[in-house]
mmCIF file of C-alpha atoms and ligand atoms in Angstrom:
data_model
loop_
_atom_site.group_PDB
_atom_site.id
_atom_site.type_symbol
_atom_site.label_atom_id
_atom_site.label_comp_id
_atom_site.label_asym_id
_atom_site.label_seq_id
_atom_site.Cartn_x
_atom_site.Cartn_y
_atom_site.Cartn_z
ATOM 1 C CA MET M 278 45.252 151.546 99.814
ATOM 2 C CA ALA M 279 48.573 152.458 98.181
ATOM 3 C CA ILE M 280 51.817 151.369 99.863
ATOM 4 C CA LYS M 281 53.506 154.509 101.208
ATOM 5 C CA ILE M 282 57.248 154.514 100.459
ATOM 6 C CA GLY M 283 59.916 157.060 101.416
ATOM 7 C CA VAL M 284 62.868 157.031 99.015
ATOM 8 C CA PHE M 285 66.020 158.392 100.717
ATOM 9 C CA SER M 286 69.285 159.715 99.228
ATOM 10 C CA SER M 287 67.203 160.337 96.136
ATOM 11 C CA ASN M 288 68.539 161.981 92.994
ATOM 12 C CA PRO M 289 66.642 162.971 89.831
ATOM 13 C CA TYR M 290 67.743 159.748 88.117
ATOM 14 C CA ASP M 291 66.253 157.719 91.006
ATOM 15 C CA GLU M 292 62.941 159.530 90.596
ATOM 16 C CA SER M 293 62.982 158.769 86.861
ATOM 17 C CA SER M 294 63.943 155.110 87.115
ATOM 18 C CA ILE M 295 61.655 154.292 90.058
ATOM 19 C CA GLY M 296 58.847 156.507 88.768
ATOM 20 C CA GLU M 297 58.899 154.747 85.372
ATOM 21 C CA GLN M 298 58.368 151.339 86.985
ATOM 22 C CA ALA M 299 55.858 152.419 89.657
ATOM 23 C CA ASN M 300 52.079 152.035 89.390
ATOM 24 C CA GLU M 301 49.059 153.170 91.407
ATOM 25 C CA GLU M 302 49.753 150.515 94.060
ATOM 26 C CA VAL M 303 52.526 152.688 95.521
ATOM 27 C CA GLU M 304 52.717 156.260 96.789
ATOM 28 C CA LEU M 305 56.280 157.555 96.585
ATOM 29 C CA SER M 306 57.871 160.406 98.574
ATOM 30 C CA TYR M 307 61.426 161.316 97.564
ATOM 31 C CA PHE M 308 63.965 162.749 100.029
ATOM 32 C CA SER M 309 67.361 163.915 98.798
ATOM 33 C CA ALA M 310 68.725 163.659 102.373
ATOM 34 C CA HIS M 311 70.285 160.504 103.735
ATOM 35 C CA LEU M 312 68.206 158.386 106.087
ATOM 36 C CA ASN M 313 69.726 158.918 109.538
ATOM 37 C CA LEU M 314 68.765 159.903 113.089
ATOM 38 C CA GLN M 315 68.012 163.480 112.022
ATOM 39 C CA THR M 316 65.748 162.543 109.105
ATOM 40 C CA VAL M 317 64.031 159.431 110.476
ATOM 41 C CA PRO M 318 61.116 161.457 111.987
ATOM 42 C CA VAL M 319 59.752 162.097 108.451
ATOM 43 C CA CYS M 320 59.048 158.366 108.166
ATOM 44 C CA GLN M 321 55.959 158.606 110.363
ATOM 45 C CA GLY M 322 53.069 157.098 108.420
ATOM 46 C CA LEU M 323 55.222 155.304 105.824
ATOM 47 C CA ASP M 324 54.945 151.553 105.186
ATOM 48 C CA ALA M 325 58.438 151.145 103.764
ATOM 49 C CA VAL M 326 61.624 153.097 103.232
ATOM 50 C CA CYS M 327 63.865 152.685 100.221
ATOM 51 C CA ALA M 328 67.513 153.305 101.123
ATOM 52 C CA PHE M 329 70.919 153.376 99.445
ATOM 53 C CA VAL M 330 74.598 152.756 100.139
ATOM 54 C CA ASN M 331 75.341 155.755 102.379
ATOM 55 C CA ASP M 332 72.154 155.807 104.441
ATOM 56 C CA ASP M 333 72.589 155.139 108.155
ATOM 57 C CA ILE M 334 70.685 151.988 108.983
ATOM 58 C CA SER M 335 72.063 151.467 112.448
ATOM 59 C CA GLU M 336 70.145 150.080 115.413
ATOM 60 C CA ASP M 337 69.017 153.547 116.602
ATOM 61 C CA VAL M 338 67.502 154.364 113.206
ATOM 62 C CA ILE M 339 65.922 150.904 112.880
ATOM 63 C CA ALA M 340 64.347 151.186 116.355
ATOM 64 C CA LYS M 341 62.837 154.570 115.453
ATOM 65 C CA LEU M 342 61.514 153.237 112.125
ATOM 66 C CA ALA M 343 59.903 150.291 113.896
ATOM 67 C CA ALA M 344 58.345 152.590 116.515
ATOM 68 C CA GLN M 345 56.834 154.648 113.658
ATOM 69 C CA GLY M 346 55.266 151.590 112.044
ATOM 70 C CA VAL M 347 57.701 151.149 109.126
ATOM 71 C CA SER M 348 57.951 147.400 108.531
ATOM 72 C CA HIS M 349 60.337 147.144 105.574
ATOM 73 C CA ILE M 350 63.641 148.700 104.518
ATOM 74 C CA ALA M 351 64.110 148.085 100.798
ATOM 75 C CA MET M 352 67.766 148.606 99.870
ATOM 76 C CA ARG M 353 68.098 149.638 96.226
ATOM 77 C CA CYS M 354 71.622 148.211 96.025
ATOM 78 C CA ALA M 355 73.454 144.902 96.411
ATOM 79 C CA GLY M 356 75.788 145.687 99.343
ATOM 80 C CA TYR M 357 74.342 146.004 102.842
ATOM 81 C CA ASN M 358 77.379 146.777 105.026
ATOM 82 C CA ASN M 359 75.530 149.889 106.287
ATOM 83 C CA VAL M 360 72.597 147.844 107.636
ATOM 84 C CA ASP M 361 72.524 146.426 111.174
ATOM 85 C CA ILE M 362 70.998 143.063 110.263
ATOM 86 C CA GLU M 363 70.764 141.835 113.882
ATOM 87 C CA ALA M 364 68.919 145.012 114.901
ATOM 88 C CA ALA M 365 66.448 144.526 112.044
ATOM 89 C CA LYS M 366 65.755 140.970 113.261
ATOM 90 C CA LYS M 367 65.325 142.234 116.817
ATOM 91 C CA HIS M 368 62.850 144.920 115.729
ATOM 92 C CA ASN M 369 61.002 142.688 113.238
ATOM 93 C CA ILE M 370 61.799 144.873 110.243
ATOM 94 C CA ALA M 371 62.142 143.193 106.864
ATOM 95 C CA ILE M 372 65.274 144.020 104.878
ATOM 96 C CA SER M 373 65.407 143.398 101.163
ATOM 97 C CA HIS M 374 68.090 144.230 98.625
ATOM 98 C CA VAL M 375 68.868 143.821 94.927
ATOM 99 C CA PRO M 376 71.407 141.000 94.891
ATOM 100 C CA SER M 377 71.801 141.099 91.129
ATOM 101 C CA TYR M 378 71.106 143.797 88.573
ATOM 102 C CA GLY M 379 73.573 143.000 85.888
ATOM 103 C CA PRO M 380 77.065 142.596 87.299
ATOM 104 C CA GLU M 381 78.505 143.774 83.982
ATOM 105 C CA ALA M 382 77.777 147.396 84.975
ATOM 106 C CA VAL M 383 80.343 147.333 87.804
ATOM 107 C CA ALA M 384 82.707 144.897 86.055
ATOM 108 C CA GLU M 385 82.914 147.096 82.953
ATOM 109 C CA HIS M 386 83.519 150.153 85.153
ATOM 110 C CA ALA M 387 86.375 148.371 86.938
ATOM 111 C CA VAL M 388 87.934 147.545 83.570
ATOM 112 C CA ALA M 389 87.340 151.136 82.382
ATOM 113 C CA LEU M 390 89.375 152.331 85.383
ATOM 114 C CA MET M 391 92.156 149.864 84.495
ATOM 115 C CA LEU M 392 92.322 150.957 80.857
ATOM 116 C CA THR M 393 92.052 154.659 81.632
ATOM 117 C CA LEU M 394 94.871 154.498 84.179
ATOM 118 C CA ASN M 395 96.996 152.298 81.955
ATOM 119 C CA ARG M 396 96.687 154.397 78.776
ATOM 120 C CA ARG M 397 96.335 157.706 80.726
ATOM 121 C CA MET M 398 93.128 158.583 78.893
ATOM 122 C CA HIS M 399 92.292 161.250 81.481
ATOM 123 C CA LYS M 400 95.619 162.978 80.769
ATOM 124 C CA ALA M 401 95.416 162.480 76.989
ATOM 125 C CA TYR M 402 91.910 163.973 76.825
ATOM 126 C CA ASN M 403 93.023 167.205 78.466
ATOM 127 C CA ARG M 404 96.274 167.433 76.525
ATOM 128 C CA VAL M 405 94.631 167.145 73.111
ATOM 129 C CA ARG M 406 91.952 169.689 74.050
ATOM 130 C CA ASP M 407 94.834 171.983 75.004
ATOM 131 C CA GLY M 408 96.571 171.504 71.657
ATOM 132 C CA ASN M 409 99.329 169.424 73.271
ATOM 133 C CA PHE M 410 100.041 166.285 71.226
ATOM 134 C CA ASN M 411 103.215 165.336 73.102
ATOM 135 C CA LEU M 412 103.182 161.673 74.169
ATOM 136 C CA ASP M 413 105.672 162.013 77.050
ATOM 137 C CA GLY M 414 104.198 160.485 80.208
ATOM 138 C CA LEU M 415 101.414 158.642 78.386
ATOM 139 C CA LEU M 416 103.264 155.337 77.965
ATOM 140 C CA GLY M 417 100.990 152.370 78.718
ATOM 141 C CA PHE M 418 101.405 148.600 78.767
ATOM 142 C CA ASN M 419 99.687 145.724 76.972
ATOM 143 C CA MET M 420 96.945 144.108 79.044
ATOM 144 C CA ALA M 421 97.516 140.819 77.161
ATOM 145 C CA GLY M 422 99.878 138.617 79.121
ATOM 146 C CA LYS M 423 99.564 140.557 82.393
ATOM 147 C CA THR M 424 98.480 138.836 85.612
ATOM 148 C CA VAL M 425 95.327 140.236 87.208
ATOM 149 C CA GLY M 426 94.235 139.249 90.730
ATOM 150 C CA ILE M 427 90.514 139.259 91.466
ATOM 151 C CA VAL M 428 89.515 139.249 95.133
ATOM 152 C CA GLY M 429 85.971 137.883 95.345
ATOM 153 C CA THR M 430 84.489 135.927 92.442
ATOM 154 C CA GLY M 431 80.785 136.440 93.039
ATOM 155 C CA GLN M 432 78.727 137.952 90.252
ATOM 156 C CA ILE M 433 80.839 141.058 89.638
ATOM 157 C CA GLY M 434 84.188 139.321 90.116
ATOM 158 C CA GLN M 435 83.142 136.644 87.600
ATOM 159 C CA ALA M 436 82.059 139.228 85.032
ATOM 160 C CA THR M 437 85.358 141.092 85.508
ATOM 161 C CA ALA M 438 87.400 137.886 85.178
ATOM 162 C CA LYS M 439 85.642 136.987 81.918
ATOM 163 C CA ILE M 440 86.417 140.384 80.356
ATOM 164 C CA LEU M 441 90.068 140.103 81.401
ATOM 165 C CA LEU M 442 90.380 136.554 80.078
ATOM 166 C CA GLY M 443 89.120 137.998 76.787
ATOM 167 C CA PHE M 444 92.013 140.484 76.862
ATOM 168 C CA GLY M 445 94.455 137.593 77.190
ATOM 169 C CA CYS M 446 95.312 138.253 80.854
ATOM 170 C CA HIS M 447 96.305 135.552 83.326
ATOM 171 C CA VAL M 448 93.621 135.726 86.016
ATOM 172 C CA LEU M 449 94.315 134.715 89.617
ATOM 173 C CA CYS M 450 91.392 134.608 92.042
ATOM 174 C CA VAL M 451 90.778 134.463 95.784
ATOM 175 C CA ASP M 452 87.381 133.438 97.140
ATOM 176 C CA PRO M 453 86.356 131.016 99.905
ATOM 177 C CA TYR M 454 83.974 129.480 97.325
ATOM 178 C CA PRO M 455 85.841 128.845 94.045
ATOM 179 C CA ASN M 456 83.694 128.944 90.912
ATOM 180 C CA GLN M 457 84.033 125.910 88.635
ATOM 181 C CA GLU M 458 82.791 127.753 85.537
ATOM 182 C CA LEU M 459 85.603 130.292 85.954
ATOM 183 C CA ILE M 460 88.188 127.547 86.513
ATOM 184 C CA ASP M 461 87.001 125.904 83.289
ATOM 185 C CA ALA M 462 87.309 129.292 81.558
ATOM 186 C CA GLY M 463 90.972 129.498 82.604
ATOM 187 C CA VAL M 464 91.333 131.323 85.938
ATOM 188 C CA LYS M 465 93.465 129.920 88.749
ATOM 189 C CA TYR M 466 92.411 130.081 92.419
ATOM 190 C CA VAL M 467 95.329 130.866 94.726
ATOM 191 C CA ASP M 468 95.777 132.094 98.306
ATOM 192 C CA MET M 469 95.839 135.806 99.102
ATOM 193 C CA ALA M 470 99.632 135.910 99.528
ATOM 194 C CA ALA M 471 100.149 134.482 96.016
ATOM 195 C CA LEU M 472 97.591 136.856 94.497
ATOM 196 C CA LEU M 473 99.210 139.877 96.160
ATOM 197 C CA SER M 474 102.752 138.964 95.144
ATOM 198 C CA GLN M 475 102.062 137.776 91.557
ATOM 199 C CA SER M 476 99.515 140.276 90.231
ATOM 200 C CA HIS M 477 100.303 143.311 88.072
ATOM 201 C CA ILE M 478 96.725 144.494 88.632
ATOM 202 C CA ILE M 479 94.535 143.727 91.672
ATOM 203 C CA SER M 480 90.770 144.326 91.583
ATOM 204 C CA LEU M 481 88.556 144.046 94.674
ATOM 205 C CA HIS M 482 85.098 142.472 94.330
ATOM 206 C CA CYS M 483 84.301 141.089 97.781
ATOM 207 C CA PRO M 484 81.778 142.534 100.248
ATOM 208 C CA LEU M 485 82.778 144.698 103.200
ATOM 209 C CA ASN M 486 82.258 142.963 106.528
ATOM 210 C CA ASN M 487 84.170 142.485 109.788
ATOM 211 C CA ASP M 488 86.537 139.990 108.133
ATOM 212 C CA SER M 489 87.279 142.084 105.050
ATOM 213 C CA TYR M 490 87.612 145.530 106.712
ATOM 214 C CA HIS M 491 91.011 146.961 105.660
ATOM 215 C CA LEU M 492 91.809 143.762 103.765
ATOM 216 C CA ILE M 493 94.294 145.924 101.864
ATOM 217 C CA ASP M 494 96.451 147.449 104.588
ATOM 218 C CA ALA M 495 100.148 148.336 104.841
ATOM 219 C CA ASP M 496 101.077 144.673 105.249
ATOM 220 C CA ALA M 497 99.113 143.608 102.137
ATOM 221 C CA ILE M 498 100.589 146.487 100.103
ATOM 222 C CA ALA M 499 104.106 145.454 101.199
ATOM 223 C CA GLN M 500 103.491 142.041 99.590
ATOM 224 C CA MET M 501 102.508 143.540 96.207
ATOM 225 C CA GLN M 502 104.743 144.072 93.191
ATOM 226 C CA LYS M 503 106.356 147.481 92.822
ATOM 227 C CA GLY M 504 104.205 149.610 90.530
ATOM 228 C CA VAL M 505 101.074 147.493 91.014
ATOM 229 C CA MET M 506 97.683 148.771 89.832
ATOM 230 C CA LEU M 507 94.979 148.554 92.507
ATOM 231 C CA ILE M 508 91.283 148.912 91.626
ATOM 232 C CA ASN M 509 88.483 149.133 94.195
ATOM 233 C CA THR M 510 84.905 149.284 92.936
ATOM 234 C CA SER M 511 83.528 147.377 95.915
ATOM 235 C CA ARG M 512 83.447 149.296 99.215
ATOM 236 C CA GLY M 513 85.835 151.936 100.585
ATOM 237 C CA GLY M 514 86.379 150.174 103.905
ATOM 238 C CA LEU M 515 88.141 147.279 102.158
ATOM 239 C CA VAL M 516 91.264 149.437 101.949
ATOM 240 C CA ASP M 517 93.186 151.460 104.527
ATOM 241 C CA THR M 518 93.290 154.825 102.764
ATOM 242 C CA GLN M 519 96.323 156.097 104.707
ATOM 243 C CA ALA M 520 98.235 152.970 103.702
ATOM 244 C CA LEU M 521 97.304 153.667 100.060
ATOM 245 C CA ILE M 522 98.720 157.180 100.326
ATOM 246 C CA THR M 523 101.976 155.813 101.755
ATOM 247 C CA GLY M 524 102.043 153.175 99.007
ATOM 248 C CA LEU M 525 101.617 155.884 96.342
ATOM 249 C CA LYS M 526 104.288 158.118 97.877
ATOM 250 C CA THR M 527 106.804 155.257 97.936
ATOM 251 C CA HIS M 528 105.915 154.270 94.294
ATOM 252 C CA LYS M 529 104.867 150.798 95.488
ATOM 253 C CA ILE M 530 101.416 151.521 94.058
ATOM 254 C CA GLY M 531 101.863 152.685 90.469
ATOM 255 C CA TYR M 532 98.187 153.197 89.627
ATOM 256 C CA LEU M 533 95.116 153.503 91.808
ATOM 257 C CA GLY M 534 91.520 153.410 90.583
ATOM 258 C CA LEU M 535 88.745 153.952 93.111
ATOM 259 C CA ASP M 536 84.987 154.071 92.659
ATOM 260 C CA VAL M 537 84.441 153.931 96.413
ATOM 261 C CA TYR M 538 86.051 155.668 99.378
ATOM 262 C CA GLU M 539 85.908 154.969 103.098
ATOM 263 C CA MET M 540 84.487 158.395 103.975
ATOM 264 C CA GLU M 541 82.432 158.794 100.804
ATOM 265 C CA SER M 542 79.110 159.398 102.574
ATOM 266 C CA GLU M 543 80.073 163.049 103.208
ATOM 267 C CA LEU M 544 81.097 163.640 99.601
ATOM 268 C CA PHE M 545 79.687 161.343 96.978
ATOM 269 C CA PHE M 546 76.468 161.784 94.983
ATOM 270 C CA LYS M 547 76.403 165.559 95.646
ATOM 271 C CA ASP M 548 77.848 168.651 93.901
ATOM 272 C CA HIS M 549 80.556 170.182 96.116
ATOM 273 C CA SER M 550 82.230 172.117 93.310
ATOM 274 C CA PHE M 551 81.642 175.500 94.983
ATOM 275 C CA GLU M 552 82.669 174.340 98.452
ATOM 276 C CA ILE M 553 86.031 173.905 100.135
ATOM 277 C CA ILE M 554 86.375 170.169 100.631
ATOM 278 C CA GLN M 555 87.330 169.568 104.235
ATOM 279 C CA ASP M 556 88.466 165.961 103.830
ATOM 280 C CA ASP M 557 92.273 166.308 103.623
ATOM 281 C CA VAL M 558 92.786 162.573 103.100
ATOM 282 C CA PHE M 559 90.551 162.594 100.040
ATOM 283 C CA GLU M 560 92.203 165.751 98.715
ATOM 284 C CA ARG M 561 95.692 164.223 99.119
ATOM 285 C CA LEU M 562 94.536 161.060 97.391
ATOM 286 C CA SER M 563 93.056 162.901 94.430
ATOM 287 C CA SER M 564 96.203 165.023 94.013
ATOM 288 C CA PHE M 565 98.306 162.104 92.700
ATOM 289 C CA HIS M 566 98.641 162.034 88.902
ATOM 290 C CA ASN M 567 98.288 158.247 88.906
ATOM 291 C CA VAL M 568 95.057 158.116 90.918
ATOM 292 C CA LEU M 569 91.653 158.077 89.244
ATOM 293 C CA ILE M 570 88.574 158.415 91.444
ATOM 294 C CA THR M 571 84.970 158.136 90.321
ATOM 295 C CA GLY M 572 82.092 158.840 92.707
ATOM 296 C CA HIS M 573 80.493 155.399 93.173
ATOM 297 C CA GLN M 574 79.159 155.180 89.630
ATOM 298 C CA GLY M 575 79.958 151.531 88.898
ATOM 299 C CA PHE M 576 76.263 150.604 89.096
ATOM 300 C CA PHE M 577 75.205 153.597 87.013
ATOM 301 C CA THR M 578 74.009 152.208 83.697
ATOM 302 C CA LYS M 579 70.523 152.478 82.182
ATOM 303 C CA GLU M 580 70.099 148.737 82.340
ATOM 304 C CA ALA M 581 71.173 148.476 85.984
ATOM 305 C CA LEU M 582 68.967 151.378 87.144
ATOM 306 C CA ALA M 583 65.924 149.839 85.458
ATOM 307 C CA GLN M 584 66.622 146.444 87.052
ATOM 308 C CA ILE M 585 67.225 148.011 90.484
ATOM 309 C CA ALA M 586 63.875 149.840 90.303
ATOM 310 C CA THR M 587 62.015 146.718 89.142
ATOM 311 C CA THR M 588 63.427 144.458 91.859
ATOM 312 C CA THR M 589 63.028 147.069 94.615
ATOM 313 C CA LEU M 590 59.368 147.704 93.783
ATOM 314 C CA LEU M 591 58.746 143.954 93.495
ATOM 315 C CA ASN M 592 60.367 143.407 96.908
ATOM 316 C CA ILE M 593 58.109 146.101 98.397
ATOM 317 C CA LYS M 594 54.971 144.667 96.821
ATOM 318 C CA GLN M 595 55.801 141.083 97.793
ATOM 319 C CA TRP M 596 56.497 142.020 101.417
ATOM 320 C CA HIS M 597 53.222 143.949 101.493
ATOM 321 C CA ASP M 598 51.308 141.011 99.964
ATOM 322 C CA GLY M 599 52.992 138.395 102.188
ATOM 323 C CA THR M 600 54.609 136.640 99.212
ATOM 324 C CA ALA M 601 58.218 137.735 99.809
ATOM 325 C CA SER M 602 60.897 135.246 98.786
ATOM 326 C CA GLN M 603 64.027 134.498 100.754
ATOM 327 C CA SER M 604 66.345 135.177 97.808
ATOM 328 C CA THR M 605 66.069 138.977 97.851
ATOM 329 C CA PHE M 606 65.378 139.345 101.589
ATOM 330 C CA LEU M 607 68.181 139.544 104.124
ATOM 331 C CA VAL M 608 65.698 139.675 107.002
ATOM 332 C CA LEU M 609 62.244 138.203 106.535
ATOM 333 C CA PRO M 610 60.251 138.292 109.766
ATOM 334 C CA ASN M 611 57.129 136.191 110.153
ATOM 335 C CA PRO M 612 54.158 138.356 109.100
HETATM 336 P P1 NAI S 189 78.486 138.561 95.460
HETATM 337 O O1 NAI S 189 77.847 138.332 96.778
HETATM 338 O O2 NAI S 189 77.893 137.952 94.230
HETATM 339 O O3 NAI S 189 80.022 138.103 95.535
HETATM 340 C C1 NAI S 189 80.889 138.385 96.583
HETATM 341 C C2 NAI S 189 81.949 137.290 96.575
HETATM 342 O O4 NAI S 189 82.985 137.664 97.496
HETATM 343 C C3 NAI S 189 81.423 135.929 97.027
HETATM 344 O O5 NAI S 189 81.792 134.935 96.070
HETATM 345 C C4 NAI S 189 82.119 135.685 98.371
HETATM 346 O O6 NAI S 189 82.399 134.304 98.614
HETATM 347 C C5 NAI S 189 83.399 136.480 98.181
HETATM 348 N N1 NAI S 189 84.077 136.877 99.404
HETATM 349 C C6 NAI S 189 83.538 137.213 100.595
HETATM 350 N N2 NAI S 189 84.511 137.567 101.459
HETATM 351 C C7 NAI S 189 85.687 137.456 100.783
HETATM 352 C C8 NAI S 189 87.044 137.685 101.145
HETATM 353 N N3 NAI S 189 87.376 138.138 102.356
HETATM 354 N N4 NAI S 189 87.993 137.453 100.218
HETATM 355 C C9 NAI S 189 87.661 137.015 98.970
HETATM 356 N N5 NAI S 189 86.391 136.789 98.584
HETATM 357 C C10 NAI S 189 85.421 137.014 99.488
HETATM 358 O O7 NAI S 189 78.578 140.148 95.303
HETATM 359 P P2 NAI S 189 78.712 140.991 93.963
HETATM 360 O O8 NAI S 189 77.381 141.262 93.388
HETATM 361 O O9 NAI S 189 79.761 140.375 93.102
HETATM 362 O O10 NAI S 189 79.233 142.390 94.551
HETATM 363 C C11 NAI S 189 80.492 142.493 95.158
HETATM 364 C C12 NAI S 189 80.577 143.825 95.880
HETATM 365 O O11 NAI S 189 80.568 144.883 94.914
HETATM 366 C C13 NAI S 189 79.356 144.147 96.771
HETATM 367 O O12 NAI S 189 79.518 143.587 98.059
HETATM 368 C C14 NAI S 189 79.369 145.641 96.818
HETATM 369 O O13 NAI S 189 80.130 146.051 97.943
HETATM 370 C C15 NAI S 189 80.101 146.058 95.560
HETATM 371 N N6 NAI S 189 79.230 146.781 94.619
HETATM 372 C C16 NAI S 189 79.650 148.002 94.169
HETATM 373 C C17 NAI S 189 78.884 148.724 93.283
HETATM 374 C C18 NAI S 189 79.332 150.043 92.716
HETATM 375 O O14 NAI S 189 78.507 150.797 92.165
HETATM 376 N N7 NAI S 189 80.601 150.395 92.800
HETATM 377 C C19 NAI S 189 77.570 148.233 92.850
HETATM 378 C C20 NAI S 189 77.273 146.893 93.336
HETATM 379 C C21 NAI S 189 78.071 146.217 94.209
#
């Protein structure tokens, strides 16, 4: 019998990428809604749910899934800050994720944000379309010779550091587990205070958890150089958004590139262009000329989507067959 899977927070590109990799062993139902307490009743009769970054996988939802016979939550992403891992263990629900699907996708997006902000590509594009070839306000700086601080040198942080070393940047890193290959390539591991005070550009690549929540707050911003560029492609909760706004208003932050936002679950991945956006913090943030926000698209490359679909379907099949491996499972109950 086919494995019944409910795919939540689904978009047409999810249907394409998952559908292309699926075979007759699975029966897929796609739901554009987030998985949460309101939508969890539709999971009755499913074997597994496939969830994404803004689904609510709290204890209440997990308990209801377990009561309905769902035994596996397959996250089609790397981060799992929205999953209550302890609750999954308690309710014997397996949790898998996609720890690696080509870190270059997010790393290249982080660097795209840096270059766009630096050379004001977003401004230049509109000016030239408008017949305005004036260069006033478009002055950039050379990346070569600048100091870039990378917070978190896992897969994405490493890929980002390598690109920046190629540009001729000095790369400072913070991570509880320094990476020897990166050290050999030329980066220097320092403490957070040194990274904050010495970097012209700071890029966040660590996971969101209790220790890293609001890692970049008013105190951290106060330690940064005036006019610093801050890039966050990791998770919105790593930064205190109000502190960012203050930092922008006081010119302490000279450039801000965000692919993630603390309250993104109400906004991102949907078309709100004909609505009045009610989130005043987001609206203030996006009103600054030196802020560039993308809607959580760092992962969004053809290669990454294909790899995400392959690993997610493999995780689902392996759990079903009893051959699941520890490496892609965050919770692996005894069958
Ligand atoms: P990873 O697990 O390979 O690396 C994370 C690194 O951060 C590890 O080396 C860890 O030791 C380090 N770390 C943990 N806490 C830290 C702290 N407080 N300070 C400094 N370093 C710390 O994860 P990966 O694949 O590199 O992904 C990083 C993050 O990127 C994910 O947690 C996720 O939130 C985000 N992400 C964003 C995507 C997007 O589309 N924008 C897509 C994929 C991931």
